[in-house]
Structures are given as structure tokens and as C-alpha cells.
mmCIF file of C-alpha atoms and ligand atoms in Angstrom:
data_model
loop_
_atom_site.group_PDB
_atom_site.id
_atom_site.type_symbol
_atom_site.label_atom_id
_atom_site.label_comp_id
_atom_site.label_asym_id
_atom_site.label_seq_id
_atom_site.Cartn_x
_atom_site.Cartn_y
_atom_site.Cartn_z
ATOM 1 C CA UNK A 249 7.861 6.960 -9.486
ATOM 2 C CA UNK A 250 4.263 5.824 -9.382
ATOM 3 C CA UNK A 251 2.464 5.769 -6.022
ATOM 4 C CA UNK A 252 -0.406 3.306 -5.627
ATOM 5 C CA UNK A 253 -2.665 3.449 -2.572
ATOM 6 C CA UNK A 254 -4.081 0.231 -1.119
ATOM 7 C CA UNK A 255 -7.818 -0.056 -1.740
ATOM 8 C CA UNK A 256 -8.525 -0.472 1.979
ATOM 9 C CA UNK A 257 -6.303 1.198 4.557
ATOM 10 C CA UNK A 258 -6.190 3.414 7.602
ATOM 11 C CA UNK A 259 -8.564 3.935 10.477
ATOM 12 C CA UNK A 260 -11.195 1.329 11.217
ATOM 13 C CA UNK A 261 -14.652 2.094 12.616
ATOM 14 C CA UNK A 262 -13.611 0.861 16.088
ATOM 15 C CA UNK A 263 -10.872 3.473 16.401
ATOM 16 C CA UNK A 264 -12.974 6.227 14.797
ATOM 17 C CA UNK A 265 -15.814 5.563 17.241
ATOM 18 C CA UNK A 266 -13.445 5.632 20.244
ATOM 19 C CA UNK A 267 -11.942 8.936 19.094
ATOM 20 C CA UNK A 268 -15.454 10.290 18.521
ATOM 21 C CA UNK A 269 -16.266 9.576 22.179
ATOM 22 C CA UNK A 270 -13.197 11.546 23.331
ATOM 23 C CA UNK A 271 -14.282 14.545 21.232
ATOM 24 C CA UNK A 272 -17.660 14.631 22.986
ATOM 25 C CA UNK A 273 -16.107 14.724 26.470
ATOM 26 C CA UNK A 274 -16.333 18.311 27.702
ATOM 27 C CA UNK A 275 -13.993 17.969 30.704
ATOM 28 C CA UNK A 276 -11.040 15.745 29.666
ATOM 29 C CA UNK A 277 -9.216 16.481 32.933
ATOM 30 C CA UNK A 278 -11.779 14.300 34.748
ATOM 31 C CA UNK A 279 -10.948 11.249 32.614
ATOM 32 C CA UNK A 280 -8.080 8.745 32.661
ATOM 33 C CA UNK A 281 -7.639 6.715 29.478
ATOM 34 C CA UNK A 282 -6.803 3.155 30.519
ATOM 35 C CA UNK A 283 -3.810 2.709 28.192
ATOM 36 C CA UNK A 284 -3.223 4.151 24.728
ATOM 37 C CA UNK A 285 -6.600 4.802 23.104
ATOM 38 C CA UNK A 286 -4.953 3.878 19.823
ATOM 39 C CA UNK A 287 -1.399 2.789 19.150
ATOM 40 C CA UNK A 288 -0.502 6.035 17.463
ATOM 41 C CA UNK A 289 1.867 8.410 19.290
ATOM 42 C CA UNK A 290 0.526 11.574 17.657
ATOM 43 C CA UNK A 291 -3.062 10.817 18.677
ATOM 44 C CA UNK A 292 -1.925 9.988 22.220
ATOM 45 C CA UNK A 293 0.000 13.294 22.428
ATOM 46 C CA UNK A 294 -3.084 15.204 21.256
ATOM 47 C CA UNK A 295 -5.272 13.539 23.882
ATOM 48 C CA UNK A 296 -2.754 14.392 26.620
ATOM 49 C CA UNK A 297 -2.612 17.986 25.371
ATOM 50 C CA UNK A 298 -6.414 18.211 25.671
ATOM 51 C CA UNK A 299 -6.132 17.283 29.350
ATOM 52 C CA UNK A 300 -6.790 13.533 29.424
ATOM 53 C CA UNK A 301 -4.558 11.444 31.670
ATOM 54 C CA UNK A 302 -3.208 8.568 29.571
ATOM 55 C CA UNK A 303 -2.049 5.535 31.561
ATOM 56 C CA UNK A 304 1.053 3.814 30.256
ATOM 57 C CA UNK A 305 0.114 0.342 29.032
ATOM 58 C CA UNK A 306 2.899 -1.319 30.959
ATOM 59 C CA UNK A 307 1.669 0.259 34.195
ATOM 60 C CA UNK A 308 -2.093 0.092 33.812
ATOM 61 C CA UNK A 309 -2.490 -3.324 35.408
ATOM 62 C CA UNK A 310 -3.289 -2.795 39.112
ATOM 63 C CA UNK A 311 -2.973 0.964 38.613
ATOM 64 C CA UNK A 312 -5.325 3.227 40.545
ATOM 65 C CA UNK A 313 -6.438 6.046 38.251
ATOM 66 C CA UNK A 314 -6.603 9.406 40.015
ATOM 67 C CA UNK A 315 -9.735 10.563 38.170
ATOM 68 C CA UNK A 316 -13.334 9.545 38.851
ATOM 69 C CA UNK A 317 -13.944 8.510 35.249
ATOM 70 C CA UNK A 318 -11.911 5.912 33.350
ATOM 71 C CA UNK A 319 -12.115 5.328 29.616
ATOM 72 C CA UNK A 320 -11.693 1.754 28.396
ATOM 73 C CA UNK A 321 -9.964 1.697 25.021
ATOM 74 C CA UNK A 322 -11.121 -0.062 21.836
ATOM 75 C CA UNK A 323 -8.776 -2.946 22.782
ATOM 76 C CA UNK A 324 -11.087 -3.870 25.677
ATOM 77 C CA UNK A 325 -10.340 -5.252 29.148
ATOM 78 C CA UNK A 326 -11.193 -8.420 31.038
ATOM 79 C CA UNK A 327 -14.295 -8.608 33.238
ATOM 80 C CA UNK A 328 -11.952 -8.981 36.228
ATOM 81 C CA UNK A 329 -10.279 -5.673 35.420
ATOM 82 C CA UNK A 330 -13.655 -4.023 34.791
ATOM 83 C CA UNK A 331 -14.878 -5.194 38.195
ATOM 84 C CA UNK A 332 -11.691 -4.012 39.909
ATOM 85 C CA UNK A 333 -12.128 -0.511 38.507
ATOM 86 C CA UNK A 334 -15.845 -0.385 39.337
ATOM 87 C CA UNK A 335 -15.260 -1.594 42.888
ATOM 88 C CA UNK A 336 -12.869 1.314 43.357
ATOM 89 C CA UNK A 337 -15.711 3.646 42.461
ATOM 90 C CA UNK A 338 -14.690 4.604 38.926
ATOM 91 C CA UNK A 339 -17.325 5.423 36.349
ATOM 92 C CA UNK A 340 -16.343 3.613 33.148
ATOM 93 C CA UNK A 341 -16.618 5.106 29.671
ATOM 94 C CA UNK A 342 -16.406 2.004 27.533
ATOM 95 C CA UNK A 343 -15.155 2.279 23.938
ATOM 96 C CA UNK A 344 -14.376 -1.428 23.531
ATOM 97 C CA UNK A 345 -14.758 -2.294 19.845
ATOM 98 C CA UNK A 346 -17.750 -4.606 19.225
ATOM 99 C CA UNK A 347 -15.441 -6.944 17.299
ATOM 100 C CA UNK A 348 -13.175 -7.258 20.349
ATOM 101 C CA UNK A 349 -16.274 -8.029 22.431
ATOM 102 C CA UNK A 350 -17.126 -10.738 19.923
ATOM 103 C CA UNK A 351 -13.646 -12.255 20.405
ATOM 104 C CA UNK A 352 -14.152 -12.191 24.217
ATOM 105 C CA UNK A 353 -17.518 -13.929 23.835
ATOM 106 C CA UNK A 354 -15.924 -16.586 21.598
ATOM 107 C CA UNK A 355 -13.111 -17.273 24.077
ATOM 108 C CA UNK A 356 -15.574 -17.537 26.980
ATOM 109 C CA UNK A 357 -17.805 -19.883 24.982
ATOM 110 C CA UNK A 358 -14.840 -22.187 24.296
ATOM 111 C CA UNK A 359 -13.888 -22.078 27.975
ATOM 112 C CA UNK A 360 -17.460 -23.049 28.964
ATOM 113 C CA UNK A 361 -17.189 -25.985 26.537
ATOM 114 C CA UNK A 362 -14.257 -27.219 28.616
ATOM 115 C CA UNK A 363 -11.537 -26.294 26.123
ATOM 116 C CA UNK A 364 -7.996 -25.221 26.802
ATOM 117 C CA UNK A 365 -8.262 -21.882 24.982
ATOM 118 C CA UNK A 366 -5.368 -21.101 22.634
ATOM 119 C CA UNK A 367 -5.228 -17.399 21.818
ATOM 120 C CA UNK A 368 -3.285 -16.674 18.647
ATOM 121 C CA UNK A 369 -1.792 -13.230 19.124
ATOM 122 C CA UNK A 370 0.991 -11.113 20.523
ATOM 123 C CA UNK A 371 1.929 -11.881 24.115
ATOM 124 C CA UNK A 372 1.638 -8.810 26.330
ATOM 125 C CA UNK A 373 -0.544 -6.874 23.873
ATOM 126 C CA UNK A 374 -3.387 -5.153 25.735
ATOM 127 C CA UNK A 375 -6.093 -6.809 23.662
ATOM 128 C CA UNK A 376 -4.603 -10.238 24.360
ATOM 129 C CA UNK A 377 -4.345 -9.431 28.076
ATOM 130 C CA UNK A 378 -8.027 -8.528 28.062
ATOM 131 C CA UNK A 379 -8.938 -11.678 26.136
ATOM 132 C CA UNK A 380 -7.053 -13.996 28.464
ATOM 133 C CA UNK A 381 -7.783 -12.137 31.703
ATOM 134 C CA UNK A 382 -10.982 -14.064 32.467
ATOM 135 C CA UNK A 383 -9.841 -17.497 31.306
ATOM 136 C CA UNK A 384 -8.720 -20.132 33.801
ATOM 137 C CA UNK A 385 -7.153 -22.374 31.179
ATOM 138 C CA UNK A 386 -5.506 -20.603 28.282
ATOM 139 C CA UNK A 387 -2.259 -20.153 26.434
ATOM 140 C CA UNK A 388 -1.073 -17.418 24.067
ATOM 141 C CA UNK A 389 0.546 -18.653 20.857
ATOM 142 C CA UNK A 390 2.588 -16.174 18.827
ATOM 143 C CA UNK A 391 4.033 -18.403 16.129
ATOM 144 C CA UNK A 392 3.852 -21.895 14.669
ATOM 145 C CA UNK A 393 7.218 -22.638 16.310
ATOM 146 C CA UNK A 394 5.615 -22.269 19.759
ATOM 147 C CA UNK A 395 2.904 -24.847 19.142
ATOM 148 C CA UNK A 396 3.208 -28.134 21.066
ATOM 149 C CA UNK A 397 1.165 -31.196 21.904
ATOM 150 C CA UNK A 398 -1.301 -29.964 24.533
ATOM 151 C CA UNK A 399 -2.322 -31.951 27.545
ATOM 152 C CA UNK A 400 -6.065 -31.318 27.207
ATOM 153 C CA UNK A 401 -8.742 -33.361 25.435
ATOM 154 C CA UNK A 402 -10.423 -30.285 23.915
ATOM 155 C CA UNK A 403 -8.680 -27.329 22.351
ATOM 156 C CA UNK A 404 -10.420 -24.062 21.478
ATOM 157 C CA UNK A 405 -8.778 -21.500 19.202
ATOM 158 C CA UNK A 406 -9.436 -17.763 18.853
ATOM 159 C CA UNK A 407 -7.265 -14.987 17.417
ATOM 160 C CA UNK A 408 -6.356 -11.485 18.475
ATOM 161 C CA UNK A 409 -8.571 -9.441 16.142
ATOM 162 C CA UNK A 410 -5.622 -7.966 14.227
ATOM 163 C CA UNK A 411 -3.756 -11.206 13.528
ATOM 164 C CA UNK A 412 -2.563 -11.685 9.946
ATOM 165 C CA UNK A 413 -4.688 -14.499 8.453
ATOM 166 C CA UNK A 414 -1.613 -16.217 6.961
ATOM 167 C CA UNK A 415 0.065 -16.360 10.389
ATOM 168 C CA UNK A 416 -3.128 -17.648 12.001
ATOM 169 C CA UNK A 417 -3.512 -20.355 9.339
ATOM 170 C CA UNK A 418 0.067 -21.564 9.872
ATOM 171 C CA UNK A 419 -0.474 -21.793 13.620
ATOM 172 C CA UNK A 420 -3.826 -23.572 13.299
ATOM 173 C CA UNK A 421 -2.323 -26.104 10.871
ATOM 174 C CA UNK A 422 0.512 -26.778 13.307
ATOM 175 C CA UNK A 423 -1.912 -27.198 16.231
ATOM 176 C CA UNK A 424 -3.851 -29.780 14.217
ATOM 177 C CA UNK A 425 -0.650 -31.531 13.166
ATOM 178 C CA UNK A 426 0.743 -31.864 16.699
ATOM 179 C CA UNK A 427 -2.607 -32.681 18.319
ATOM 180 C CA UNK A 428 -4.213 -35.228 15.975
ATOM 181 C CA UNK A 429 -6.259 -36.939 18.699
ATOM 182 C CA UNK A 430 -7.679 -33.798 20.277
ATOM 183 C CA UNK A 431 -11.107 -32.312 19.699
ATOM 184 C CA UNK A 432 -10.358 -28.909 18.155
ATOM 185 C CA UNK A 433 -12.825 -26.000 17.954
ATOM 186 C CA UNK A 434 -11.964 -22.831 16.054
ATOM 187 C CA UNK A 435 -13.948 -19.591 16.187
ATOM 188 C CA UNK A 436 -12.955 -16.966 13.601
ATOM 189 C CA UNK A 437 -12.278 -13.677 15.403
ATOM 190 C CA UNK A 438 -9.959 -11.732 13.078
ATOM 191 C CA UNK A 439 -11.871 -8.514 12.387
ATOM 192 C CA UNK A 440 -13.169 -7.505 8.955
ATOM 193 C CA UNK A 441 -11.122 -4.255 8.738
ATOM 194 C CA UNK A 442 -7.928 -6.273 9.352
ATOM 195 C CA UNK A 443 -8.915 -8.851 6.717
ATOM 196 C CA UNK A 444 -9.715 -6.096 4.190
ATOM 197 C CA UNK A 445 -6.440 -4.236 4.785
ATOM 198 C CA UNK A 446 -4.403 -7.425 4.545
ATOM 199 C CA UNK A 447 -6.159 -8.464 1.310
ATOM 200 C CA UNK A 448 -5.613 -4.996 -0.177
ATOM 201 C CA UNK A 449 -1.871 -5.153 0.539
ATOM 202 C CA UNK A 450 -1.577 -8.664 -0.867
ATOM 203 C CA UNK A 451 -3.128 -7.508 -4.141
ATOM 204 C CA UNK A 452 -0.948 -4.367 -4.144
ATOM 205 C CA UNK A 453 2.348 -6.212 -3.654
ATOM 206 C CA UNK A 454 2.219 -7.736 -7.135
ATOM 207 C CA UNK A 455 2.038 -4.277 -8.703
ATOM 208 C CA UNK A 456 4.716 -2.319 -6.817
ATOM 209 C CA UNK A 457 8.481 -2.419 -6.236
ATOM 210 C CA UNK A 458 8.257 -1.449 -2.549
ATOM 211 C CA UNK A 459 5.733 -0.705 0.189
ATOM 212 C CA UNK A 460 5.376 2.189 2.626
ATOM 213 C CA UNK A 461 3.370 1.359 5.756
ATOM 214 C CA UNK A 462 2.125 4.228 7.924
ATOM 215 C CA UNK A 463 1.265 3.665 11.569
ATOM 216 C CA UNK A 464 2.418 3.586 15.170
ATOM 217 C CA UNK A 465 5.387 1.348 15.927
ATOM 218 C CA UNK A 466 3.378 -0.382 18.666
ATOM 219 C CA UNK A 467 0.415 -1.036 16.394
ATOM 220 C CA UNK A 468 0.032 -4.772 15.857
ATOM 221 C CA UNK A 469 -1.947 -4.560 12.631
ATOM 222 C CA UNK A 470 0.498 -2.021 11.152
ATOM 223 C CA UNK A 471 3.370 -4.417 11.772
ATOM 224 C CA UNK A 472 1.350 -7.224 10.235
ATOM 225 C CA UNK A 473 0.973 -5.179 7.020
ATOM 226 C CA UNK A 474 4.748 -4.722 6.874
ATOM 227 C CA UNK A 475 5.066 -8.464 7.520
ATOM 228 C CA UNK A 476 3.218 -9.171 4.257
ATOM 229 C CA UNK A 477 5.836 -7.221 2.293
ATOM 230 C CA UNK A 478 8.618 -8.984 4.185
ATOM 231 C CA UNK A 479 7.119 -12.395 3.383
ATOM 232 C CA UNK A 480 6.815 -11.419 -0.297
ATOM 233 C CA UNK A 481 10.474 -10.321 -0.397
ATOM 234 C CA UNK A 482 9.531 -6.701 -1.188
ATOM 235 C CA UNK A 483 11.435 -3.789 0.372
ATOM 236 C CA UNK A 484 9.226 -1.998 2.912
ATOM 237 C CA UNK A 485 9.378 1.032 5.139
ATOM 238 C CA UNK A 486 7.342 1.533 8.323
ATOM 239 C CA UNK A 487 6.935 5.214 9.179
ATOM 240 C CA UNK A 488 4.882 7.125 11.725
ATOM 241 C CA UNK A 489 4.836 10.307 9.654
ATOM 242 C CA UNK A 490 6.147 12.077 6.518
ATOM 243 C CA UNK A 491 9.381 13.322 8.125
ATOM 244 C CA UNK A 492 10.751 9.787 8.239
ATOM 245 C CA UNK A 493 10.738 9.399 4.433
ATOM 246 C CA UNK A 494 14.234 9.789 2.965
ATOM 247 C CA UNK A 495 14.374 10.373 -0.834
ATOM 248 C CA UNK A 496 17.477 8.142 -1.242
ATOM 249 C CA UNK A 497 15.504 5.094 -0.100
ATOM 250 C CA UNK A 498 13.233 5.409 -3.150
ATOM 251 C CA UNK A 499 15.994 5.930 -5.748
ATOM 252 C CA UNK A 500 15.661 2.488 -7.383
ATOM 253 C CA UNK A 501 11.877 2.134 -7.403
ATOM 254 C CA UNK A 502 9.482 2.846 -10.246
ATOM 255 C CA UNK A 503 6.376 2.151 -8.192
ATOM 256 C CA UNK A 504 5.636 2.285 -4.475
ATOM 257 C CA UNK A 505 2.557 1.047 -2.622
ATOM 258 C CA UNK A 506 1.033 2.967 0.281
ATOM 259 C CA UNK A 507 -0.930 1.460 3.145
ATOM 260 C CA UNK A 508 -1.668 2.329 6.782
ATOM 261 C CA UNK A 509 -2.702 0.604 9.993
ATOM 262 C CA UNK A 510 -6.145 0.893 11.551
ATOM 263 C CA UNK A 511 -5.033 3.526 14.073
ATOM 264 C CA UNK A 512 -3.506 5.946 11.561
ATOM 265 C CA UNK A 513 -5.348 9.282 11.169
ATOM 266 C CA UNK A 514 -6.377 10.269 7.628
ATOM 267 C CA UNK A 515 -4.352 13.479 7.705
ATOM 268 C CA UNK A 516 -1.142 11.560 8.535
ATOM 269 C CA UNK A 517 -1.744 9.249 5.557
ATOM 270 C CA UNK A 518 -2.423 12.328 3.417
ATOM 271 C CA UNK A 519 0.808 13.995 4.567
ATOM 272 C CA UNK A 520 2.837 10.849 3.804
ATOM 273 C CA UNK A 521 1.210 10.597 0.370
ATOM 274 C CA UNK A 522 2.036 14.235 -0.335
ATOM 275 C CA UNK A 523 5.672 13.739 0.684
ATOM 276 C CA UNK A 524 5.889 10.654 -1.561
ATOM 277 C CA UNK A 525 4.555 12.731 -4.462
ATOM 278 C CA UNK A 526 7.226 15.363 -3.794
ATOM 279 C CA UNK A 527 9.946 12.682 -3.724
ATOM 280 C CA UNK A 528 8.599 11.202 -6.986
ATOM 281 C CA UNK A 529 8.579 14.643 -8.626
ATOM 282 C CA UNK A 530 12.168 15.320 -7.493
ATOM 283 C CA UNK A 531 13.305 11.957 -8.903
ATOM 284 C CA UNK A 532 11.691 12.706 -12.251
ATOM 285 C CA UNK A 533 13.411 16.073 -12.376
ATOM 286 C CA UNK A 534 16.778 14.425 -11.631
ATOM 287 C CA UNK A 535 16.221 12.016 -14.507
ATOM 288 C CA UNK A 536 15.515 14.723 -17.120
ATOM 289 C CA UNK A 537 18.269 14.938 -19.759
ATOM 290 C CA UNK A 538 20.480 18.031 -19.571
ATOM 291 C CA UNK A 539 19.199 20.921 -21.755
ATOM 292 C CA UNK A 540 21.247 21.330 -24.972
HETATM 293 S S1 LIG B 954 -8.771 -3.208 14.404
HETATM 294 FE FE1 LIG B 954 -10.673 -4.390 14.281
HETATM 295 S S2 LIG B 954 -11.085 -5.034 16.363
HETATM 296 FE FE2 LIG B 954 -9.566 -3.409 16.500
HETATM 297 S S3 LIG B 954 -10.750 -1.554 16.818
HETATM 298 FE FE3 LIG B 954 -10.471 -1.770 14.613
HETATM 299 S S4 LIG B 954 -12.298 -2.888 13.892
HETATM 300 FE FE4 LIG B 954 -12.174 -3.134 16.094
#
């Protein structure tokens, strides 16, 4: 079984930079991380083990961190939330990715232009909550099926930074179709690392029988990579680590592609690759003809 790695995969600069900040903090016990720094359970466990308090994402809204310092994750927060934390006396350590900031600026610009802002993304995701948190008039759109005729003369569209371009295009087309008389403004906010990883998987899918995607189950961009295989009708497997790979699953494949989401550490990708090599070697051994 041949294993082909995607040309672009794994951690993006936004996640690497945020993790770099945590490594430089000498007294982790004085810091609460405002949600999961990255959507990768192993990384979150390591941060907790170092002494950081990690707030659960479902509880972070209106939460009062017990520490004096609060770290904002790469996913960003709304200005309202930032103000709330500062007014309670917290010192903020901000690791918001610059490309998330760019998406916030785009959404605010559209709002200032008088648009109803349509945010293409996953409802309830922390980045989307941050993006919409300062907007008076906005709506989150997850799929083309949710699109409707909007009761606003001007529509502004932005995307969660990790949205799959194909999904975004479908939704934008549907918005235009159902709102032919509206003034529509679109600002491109899908981040470059997401675009590169999606393009790499699309080119890989034509060359492999199946795809293995490595990343946290709550990671939006990891799920989007698996979604590409699903849309192409290719078998796919989403794993968080090497222990989840079962040799039987690979029995019928001659080639397997490997990719990983933007929050997956390099060593986890390496461990999955190594396990795939071991499975491939075992398959080859099984296929050897019996010695005479
Ligand atoms: S996925 Fe994109 S937006 Fe998110 S942290 Fe990485 S580079 Fe930034």
C-alpha cells in the first residue's frame, strides 16, 4: 500500500504562534485560556498538565476566570467580550490570528456600510461567535439549504476563516439566486492555510483509493478536509492519533492519502504516518506467496 502525503497539511502559522506564546509563559498557573487554544485534545491536555486553566468552550461566555491573566485563543473574541474581561480587571494575552482579525475587520466594514452581514460558517463555533458578537444585524449560514430571501436592501458576506471554498461558493450562489434585487457585497476571508490544505487534498484525491485525515474531532477545518473525500465518493477516516488506525480498514486499498488539520501537531502526523507504514508493510507480507 502506497502512502501519499498532501503537499500542504498540518499546523498553520496562527496555531504555531499561539502555542509559541504559551511556551514563553513562565507561570502557567496564573493564566486561564479562554476556550481551547486549538481544537486538538492532546494539546489541550498538555496545556492543562503544565498548569494552565482551560475554560470549556461551552461555558466561556459570561464566565469569570479565576486568574488575573486571560489568554485569548487564535479563534479570537468579539470586542464586547474583550471589554467585559478587561472591565473585570483581567490582563489579556491576545493570540488572535491576524487572519481572524482580518475577517472581523471585513464584517465590521460591511456592517458600517449598512449591510445585513451573512457569516458563512458553523453556528456555535467560537470563531463565528467572535465574528458575530459585535454585529447588530447578522445571520450565520451553514449550508445552501438555509439560505432565504433576506429582508434587507444590502447584504454583506464573509466566511469563517476555515470554511471549505466549495461550500462557500454554493452558499454565495444560492444567496445571489434568492436575492436577485439586493445589493450584495462579498469580502473573501477564508484563510490562505485553509485554501492551501483544501487544494492539496483535492489534487491528492485523484491519486489515492482512500484518505486519512488527522485532527481533533472539534476542528472545523479538519472536518472540512474529510468533507472533500466524502464529496468525491472516496472512503475516508478521521483520526486523532495512530491508535485509531485499524489494519482491516486498509485491506482493499493500494494507495492512501494523508492529510491533517491546521491544529494537528507535527509529531502526531508523524506517528500516524509511521503506523500507516507499518500497516502497509504488514499487508505486503500477508500478500507474499507461500515459500515452496
Ligand atoms: S486556520 Fe487560518 S485563521 Fe485559523 S489560526 Fe490558522 S491561519 Fe489563522
